């Protein structure tokens, strides 16, 4: 079905023309003109609705031959209600119950049409073989730009290749190893602050807001690894911009995003956003985002000055030892070294990492805590492994352990890696990933016209019995244990694990995410016995496009050892 504005705007213009003609030909009948205008407007709306909801899905859609879930209603489409809390649930149900060959039709409320991609062959073709044919929805790009002030190059096909190519050195395993002491240091610092809170509140029923600690730790880690800048959100919790940094993504995940997302499904909101953006930027969220961008701009400015001074000192042609891959330097420094990113892009990229990384990784650690408390035997087994295999002196930094050795040590803990991988499989942060056909193309031999919307129900792949075996619906870290299973969890198909996306647009930060998760989970588990107080309700999800607990985990912690 065409966008509302796509059909509505021409009709709306026609009604204006009709009204003006009416007015000019009957100068004395202003009232008649108004009535004519209103009737014509209403008529245009009815025509749009009738065409879009009744005629188009039945007679005009190019996807008539594809299966569609039964029981479509005009108002809700294939959904059960107008504003579903979890937009991915109905899509997943449909994909799992309606027989199809890899593609099916799905109608959102008001009969907005999308194609659901249900088989790995179709995912492979869309994301790996034809990535340039399928882009991100324009509305998302525009909203991100308006809100963050950043043009995220990964969202536009032409900027994407350069972005990946020149940032590669900052995302290699060698580089991540070199920054492990930073990640571990902050994770350890978090546990020290929690211990301090527990000492100040000796009541055994005292609960700790672990979400807040995780967010702050994430921001500090990201500040350091992206900008070489310490936001100090852990040490100075409520400090102006820093506090906003921490709170902002929590707010963005709420109903506002869900509504915006819903409306954007139907309407090209770009003209509206243009008009509204000054107002949006005056809202608390807008102001906080502006402050974040200002902080990032200043940090990038400082880095550029330092870099230029350093280059001048060493001589521009001299080979700089110990920099780039594996240097322990921050991502912005490595980007500067590539020499291809103008200042504005450096800022945009830093904003991208700060938007994409902390929230998703913190959510994954929260789910790990949830599962470790739902099944305490997982927690106990993890603790045993950590205590057995990691020397406390090494972790406390007293043995001069290098980052590489630290990462190797953490990665050599099979159960820790298994728990982290299983959490990411079971709780994909983006459960429904949309794409839009950038040009006329095809998928599994089905012609796809430019502008068609395609949905990847990530959970359908992540929890498919066909791909993962009979226990696919269970949270079971053991599937990642054993020779050959550490990297694929026993799923033979490369597209079975879709939490990080696939193809050239796959999550560039996935190894960072795993390293951070391992550090944070290990730091918490070796230090505390963890109990989630709100276990009954903590699994309820935030109504948002992201898979995140609504309440977060309220935890009771018992300190296990003191260093
Ligand atoms: C558990 C944590 C994470 C999850 C589940 C996750 C998930 C994803 C997914 C699904 C995509 C692909 C979106 C698409 O289809 O286009 C993506 C892209 C991206 N992620 Fe992550 N991510 C995580 C952590 C991180 C971290 C830690 C960073 C930064 C260090 C990061 C940076 C990015 C960037 C820059 C992109 C865009 C990549 C591109 O298109 O070239 N992510 N992420």
XYZ file of N, CA and C and ligand atoms in Angstrom, residues 136 154 160 163-164 171 222 331 352-353 356-357 360-361 364 424 429-430 433 435 498-501 504-510 512-513 516, ligand 1:
145
model
N 18.145 0.871 4.716
C 17.380 1.167 5.936
C 16.248 2.131 5.589
N 26.613 4.668 8.039
C 26.275 3.267 7.818
C 24.862 3.127 7.262
N 28.747 3.795 3.431
C 28.933 2.609 4.240
C 30.260 1.896 3.990
N 33.166 3.754 5.428
C 33.071 3.665 6.889
C 33.660 2.348 7.381
N 33.241 1.241 6.774
C 33.713 -0.076 7.219
C 35.211 -0.230 6.960
N 38.518 -2.385 14.936
C 37.579 -3.446 15.316
C 38.182 -4.845 15.185
N 32.683 3.381 26.898
C 32.572 3.894 25.524
C 33.265 5.236 25.348
N 39.002 4.730 19.201
C 38.538 4.590 17.809
C 38.715 5.905 17.039
N 27.507 7.669 16.515
C 26.949 6.359 16.134
C 27.351 5.297 17.154
N 28.636 5.260 17.510
C 29.070 4.227 18.459
C 28.414 4.425 19.820
N 24.843 3.155 19.304
C 24.633 1.729 18.994
C 25.145 0.792 20.082
N 26.206 1.194 20.786
C 26.883 0.233 21.648
C 26.401 0.095 23.076
N 22.669 -1.505 23.886
C 22.466 -2.912 23.498
C 23.290 -3.837 24.384
N 24.530 -3.432 24.688
C 25.390 -4.311 25.481
C 24.919 -4.351 26.940
N 22.089 -6.681 27.222
C 22.505 -8.093 27.195
C 23.019 -8.524 28.578
N 22.799 -13.535 23.938
C 22.636 -12.729 22.718
C 21.703 -13.448 21.732
N 18.612 -7.967 20.672
C 18.249 -6.587 21.025
C 17.280 -5.983 20.003
N 17.471 -6.325 18.728
C 16.555 -5.819 17.686
C 15.776 -7.027 17.136
N 13.860 -6.534 12.262
C 14.743 -5.601 11.570
C 14.155 -5.238 10.204
N 13.875 -3.420 6.397
C 14.655 -2.964 5.238
C 13.661 -2.440 4.196
N 21.014 -14.397 14.208
C 20.797 -13.131 13.503
C 20.853 -11.899 14.419
N 21.265 -12.089 15.670
C 21.221 -10.960 16.617
C 22.099 -9.792 16.191
N 23.176 -10.071 15.461
C 24.071 -8.996 15.016
C 23.835 -8.641 13.554
N 22.736 -9.111 12.959
C 22.515 -8.891 11.539
C 23.415 -9.827 10.737
N 27.501 -7.458 4.796
C 28.445 -6.350 5.015
C 27.955 -5.330 6.040
N 26.670 -5.366 6.391
C 26.151 -4.416 7.389
C 26.041 -5.026 8.774
N 26.629 -6.201 8.946
C 26.542 -6.849 10.257
C 27.178 -5.957 11.328
N 26.779 -6.156 12.569
C 27.260 -5.293 13.653
C 28.790 -5.250 13.673
N 29.328 -4.061 13.492
C 30.792 -3.937 13.470
C 31.367 -4.107 14.882
N 30.507 -3.899 15.893
C 31.003 -3.912 17.276
C 30.767 -5.224 17.998
N 30.469 -6.310 17.243
C 30.055 -7.529 17.958
C 31.159 -8.107 18.845
N 33.483 -6.326 20.358
C 33.509 -5.452 21.531
C 32.404 -5.878 22.496
N 31.215 -6.111 21.917
C 30.069 -6.453 22.769
C 30.368 -7.709 23.572
N 32.997 -6.950 26.271
C 32.442 -6.169 27.386
C 31.535 -7.024 28.246
C 24.897 -7.135 22.354
C 25.199 -5.988 21.814
C 24.883 -5.586 20.406
C 23.884 -5.999 19.566
C 22.814 -7.049 19.833
C 24.032 -5.278 18.323
C 23.226 -5.444 17.207
C 23.442 -4.832 15.993
C 22.711 -5.126 14.781
C 21.569 -6.128 14.653
C 23.228 -4.360 13.806
C 22.852 -4.397 12.325
C 21.781 -3.444 12.016
C 21.411 -3.640 10.581
O 20.779 -4.612 10.270
O 21.796 -2.799 9.813
C 24.261 -3.553 14.380
C 24.986 -2.615 13.684
C 25.956 -1.833 14.264
N 26.431 -1.938 15.552
Fe 25.855 -3.243 16.955
N 25.102 -4.434 18.427
C 25.663 -4.586 19.678
C 26.777 -3.942 20.182
C 27.495 -2.983 19.513
C 28.671 -2.342 20.021
C 29.339 -2.651 21.358
C 29.057 -1.424 19.087
C 30.231 -0.480 19.076
C 31.410 -0.744 19.532
C 28.124 -1.524 17.976
C 28.176 -0.758 16.825
C 27.410 -0.983 15.711
C 27.551 -0.236 14.474
C 28.525 0.907 14.227
C 26.634 -0.766 13.561
C 26.428 -0.355 12.121
C 27.322 -1.256 11.295
C 27.241 -1.067 9.809
O 26.144 -0.954 9.254
O 28.280 -1.088 9.170
N 27.189 -2.481 18.269
N 24.394 -3.867 15.721
